[in-house]
Amino acid sequence: MFMKTNTFNKLNGEGLKIAIAQARFNSDITGALARGAVKALKEAGVRDGDIKIFQAPGSFEIPLLCQKLVKTKKYNGIIAIGAVIKGETAHFDYIAKATTDGIMRVMLDYNVPIAFGVITAYNMKQAQARARNDKSNKGYEAGMALLEICNYFKLRND
Ligand code: DLZ
């Protein structure tokens, strides 16, 4: 969708102000995902002081946190970071769906880009594989996606 303008261009984060909305639940994983997101932003030139990390208790509370952050009008975009890992009950399904739907609702209602760095994994091993300290890190990928969207809107002057 955004590829025409940006596939061959270097992502440029200069001047962008980005908030990271990070769930504390499964904090080993979400901390690693948040570090991946920060890495992507810094590589693209987002200044240290322009990246703010805010925490919610769990992924279920991420949409409300995103909504509060959007309403401050301080940020060009948000990266949502969470780790929903399946346990023995259906909780996983409800939290994953509520988080996903809530984030999408905030993004479309307020017209502010929110990248989806919430992983949904069937076990801890799967989660760890998505939070490695390299470019396969899903937080890093979410950071790149947010930069692409922000660049797209900037290019179009939307
Ligand atoms: C309660 C709960 C459970 C069981 N599992 C997760 C999870 O895998 N990932 C996550 O981010 N949060 C989990 N939570 C916490 C909920 O997101 C939420 O914080 C609580 O239900 C309180 O509203």
Short mmCIF file of C-alpha atoms and ligand atoms in Angstrom, two decimals:
data_model
loop_
_atom_site.label_atom_id
_atom_site.label_comp_id
_atom_site.label_asym_id
_atom_site.label_seq_id
_atom_site.Cartn_x
_atom_site.Cartn_y
_atom_site.Cartn_z
CA MET A 1 0.00 0.00 0.00
CA PHE A 2 2.79 2.40 0.88
CA MET A 3 5.40 0.79 -1.31
CA LYS A 4 5.32 3.05 -4.36
CA THR A 5 6.75 6.02 -2.53
CA ASN A 6 9.17 4.29 -0.25
CA THR A 7 10.47 0.90 -1.33
CA PHE A 8 13.77 2.19 -2.64
CA ASN A 9 14.16 5.18 -0.36
CA LYS A 10 15.97 5.12 2.93
CA LEU A 11 13.58 5.52 5.85
CA ASN A 12 14.03 8.93 7.38
CA GLY A 13 13.11 9.50 11.01
CA GLU A 14 14.58 12.98 11.39
CA GLY A 15 12.25 15.29 13.25
CA LEU A 16 9.71 12.59 14.10
CA LYS A 17 8.38 12.29 17.63
CA ILE A 18 7.44 8.74 18.50
CA ALA A 19 5.75 7.16 21.51
CA ILE A 20 6.13 3.52 22.42
CA ALA A 21 3.15 2.02 24.28
CA GLN A 22 4.61 -1.05 25.99
CA ALA A 23 2.78 -3.69 28.03
CA ARG A 24 4.62 -4.84 31.17
CA PHE A 25 3.09 -8.34 31.14
CA ASN A 26 5.78 -10.78 29.89
CA SER A 27 8.23 -7.95 30.39
CA ASP A 28 11.33 -9.92 29.34
CA ILE A 29 9.80 -10.21 25.90
CA THR A 30 8.21 -6.76 25.69
CA GLY A 31 11.43 -5.13 26.90
CA ALA A 32 13.35 -6.86 24.09
CA LEU A 33 10.68 -5.83 21.57
CA ALA A 34 10.82 -2.23 22.76
CA ARG A 35 14.60 -2.22 22.42
CA GLY A 36 14.18 -3.48 18.85
CA ALA A 37 11.72 -0.69 18.10
CA VAL A 38 14.07 1.96 19.52
CA LYS A 39 16.92 0.53 17.44
CA ALA A 40 14.93 0.88 14.22
CA LEU A 41 13.95 4.46 15.07
CA LYS A 42 17.49 5.52 15.95
CA GLU A 43 18.97 3.93 12.83
CA ALA A 44 16.61 6.13 10.82
CA GLY A 45 17.68 9.27 12.66
CA VAL A 46 14.97 9.72 15.29
CA ARG A 47 16.58 11.61 18.16
CA ASP A 48 16.88 9.94 21.57
CA GLY A 49 14.84 12.68 23.20
CA ASP A 50 12.06 12.26 20.66
CA ILE A 51 11.37 8.66 21.65
CA LYS A 52 9.20 8.27 24.75
CA ILE A 53 8.30 4.94 26.30
CA PHE A 54 5.04 4.57 28.25
CA GLN A 55 3.93 1.41 30.00
CA ALA A 56 0.59 -0.31 30.50
CA PRO A 57 0.00 -3.26 32.84
CA GLY A 58 -0.87 -5.67 30.02
CA SER A 59 -1.69 -5.76 26.34
CA PHE A 60 -5.39 -5.35 27.11
CA GLU A 61 -4.69 -1.79 28.30
CA ILE A 62 -2.57 -0.81 25.27
CA PRO A 63 -5.47 0.64 23.22
CA LEU A 64 -6.46 3.03 26.02
CA LEU A 65 -2.83 4.05 26.49
CA CYS A 66 -2.55 4.68 22.74
CA GLN A 67 -5.72 6.76 22.81
CA LYS A 68 -4.41 8.90 25.68
CA LEU A 69 -1.10 9.39 23.84
CA VAL A 70 -2.83 10.33 20.58
CA LYS A 71 -4.95 12.91 22.38
CA THR A 72 -1.83 14.73 23.62
CA LYS A 73 -1.08 15.49 19.93
CA LYS A 74 2.63 15.28 20.78
CA TYR A 75 3.52 12.30 18.62
CA ASN A 76 3.71 11.62 14.90
CA GLY A 77 3.15 7.95 15.55
CA ILE A 78 3.01 5.19 18.14
CA ILE A 79 4.51 1.73 18.33
CA ALA A 80 2.36 -0.67 20.36
CA ILE A 81 4.42 -3.36 22.05
CA GLY A 82 2.99 -6.41 23.80
CA ALA A 83 3.40 -10.16 24.16
CA VAL A 84 0.27 -12.26 24.43
CA ILE A 85 1.29 -15.83 25.18
CA LYS A 86 -1.20 -18.68 25.33
CA GLY A 87 -1.85 -20.27 28.69
CA GLU A 88 -4.28 -23.00 29.67
CA THR A 89 -7.49 -21.05 29.15
CA ALA A 90 -9.22 -18.99 26.47
CA HIS A 91 -7.83 -15.77 27.95
CA PHE A 92 -5.27 -15.56 25.17
CA ASP A 93 -7.93 -15.29 22.47
CA TYR A 94 -9.86 -12.54 24.22
CA ILE A 95 -6.80 -10.45 25.04
CA ALA A 96 -5.29 -10.87 21.57
CA LYS A 97 -8.52 -9.87 19.83
CA ALA A 98 -9.37 -6.99 22.15
CA THR A 99 -5.84 -5.59 21.84
CA THR A 100 -5.74 -5.89 18.08
CA ASP A 101 -9.22 -4.46 17.52
CA GLY A 102 -8.64 -1.67 20.05
CA ILE A 103 -5.38 -0.56 18.47
CA MET A 104 -6.91 -0.54 15.01
CA ARG A 105 -9.89 1.45 16.28
CA VAL A 106 -7.68 4.14 17.82
CA MET A 107 -5.56 4.34 14.66
CA LEU A 108 -8.55 4.79 12.36
CA ASP A 109 -10.61 6.98 14.70
CA TYR A 110 -7.76 9.44 15.26
CA ASN A 111 -5.90 9.06 11.97
CA VAL A 112 -2.54 8.59 13.66
CA PRO A 113 -0.24 5.74 12.63
CA ILE A 114 0.15 2.98 15.19
CA ALA A 115 2.50 0.11 14.36
CA PHE A 116 1.54 -3.30 15.68
CA GLY A 117 4.42 -4.71 17.68
CA VAL A 118 2.19 -7.01 19.71
CA ILE A 119 3.18 -10.62 19.28
CA THR A 120 0.71 -13.45 19.84
CA ALA A 121 2.53 -16.69 20.51
CA TYR A 122 1.47 -20.19 21.47
CA ASN A 123 4.41 -20.60 23.86
CA MET A 124 7.40 -18.79 25.34
CA LYS A 125 9.80 -20.34 22.84
CA GLN A 126 7.88 -18.80 19.94
CA ALA A 127 7.82 -15.47 21.76
CA GLN A 128 11.58 -15.52 22.39
CA ALA A 129 12.23 -16.31 18.73
CA ARG A 130 10.41 -13.08 17.83
CA ALA A 131 12.29 -10.95 20.34
CA ARG A 132 15.88 -11.70 19.36
CA ASN A 133 18.52 -9.01 19.29
CA ASP A 134 18.64 -8.77 15.50
CA LYS A 135 16.58 -7.50 12.59
CA SER A 136 14.05 -10.34 12.90
CA ASN A 137 12.91 -8.71 16.17
CA LYS A 138 9.19 -7.90 15.78
CA GLY A 139 9.61 -4.62 17.62
CA TYR A 140 12.29 -3.65 15.12
CA GLU A 141 9.95 -4.59 12.28
CA ALA A 142 7.14 -2.52 13.82
CA GLY A 143 9.53 0.43 14.09
CA MET A 144 10.38 0.14 10.40
CA ALA A 145 6.69 -0.08 9.50
CA LEU A 146 5.90 3.04 11.50
CA LEU A 147 8.73 4.95 9.84
CA GLU A 148 7.44 3.93 6.43
CA ILE A 149 3.94 5.15 7.19
CA CYS A 150 5.22 8.40 8.71
CA ASN A 151 7.45 8.99 5.69
CA TYR A 152 4.55 8.30 3.38
CA PHE A 153 2.32 10.86 5.03
CA LYS A 154 5.13 13.38 5.12
CA LEU A 155 5.86 12.90 1.42
CA ARG A 156 2.19 13.33 0.63
CA ASN A 157 1.95 16.22 3.07
CA ASP A 158 -1.19 14.63 4.57
C1 DLZ B 1 -4.09 -11.52 32.57
C2 DLZ B 1 -3.17 -11.65 31.40
C3 DLZ B 1 -2.84 -12.91 30.89
C4 DLZ B 1 -3.37 -14.17 31.45
N1 DLZ B 1 -2.00 -13.04 29.87
C5 DLZ B 1 -1.46 -11.92 29.30
C6 DLZ B 1 -0.56 -12.03 28.21
O1 DLZ B 1 -0.18 -13.11 27.74
N2 DLZ B 1 -0.07 -10.89 27.69
C7 DLZ B 1 -0.42 -9.64 28.16
O2 DLZ B 1 0.05 -8.64 27.63
N3 DLZ B 1 -1.28 -9.53 29.19
C8 DLZ B 1 -1.79 -10.61 29.77
N4 DLZ B 1 -2.64 -10.50 30.83
C9 DLZ B 1 -2.94 -9.15 31.38
C10 DLZ B 1 -4.02 -8.40 30.60
O3 DLZ B 1 -3.51 -7.84 29.42
C11 DLZ B 1 -4.58 -7.26 31.47
O4 DLZ B 1 -3.54 -6.44 31.90
C12 DLZ B 1 -5.33 -7.79 32.67
O5 DLZ B 1 -6.35 -8.68 32.28
C13 DLZ B 1 -5.96 -6.63 33.49
O6 DLZ B 1 -6.89 -5.90 32.70
#
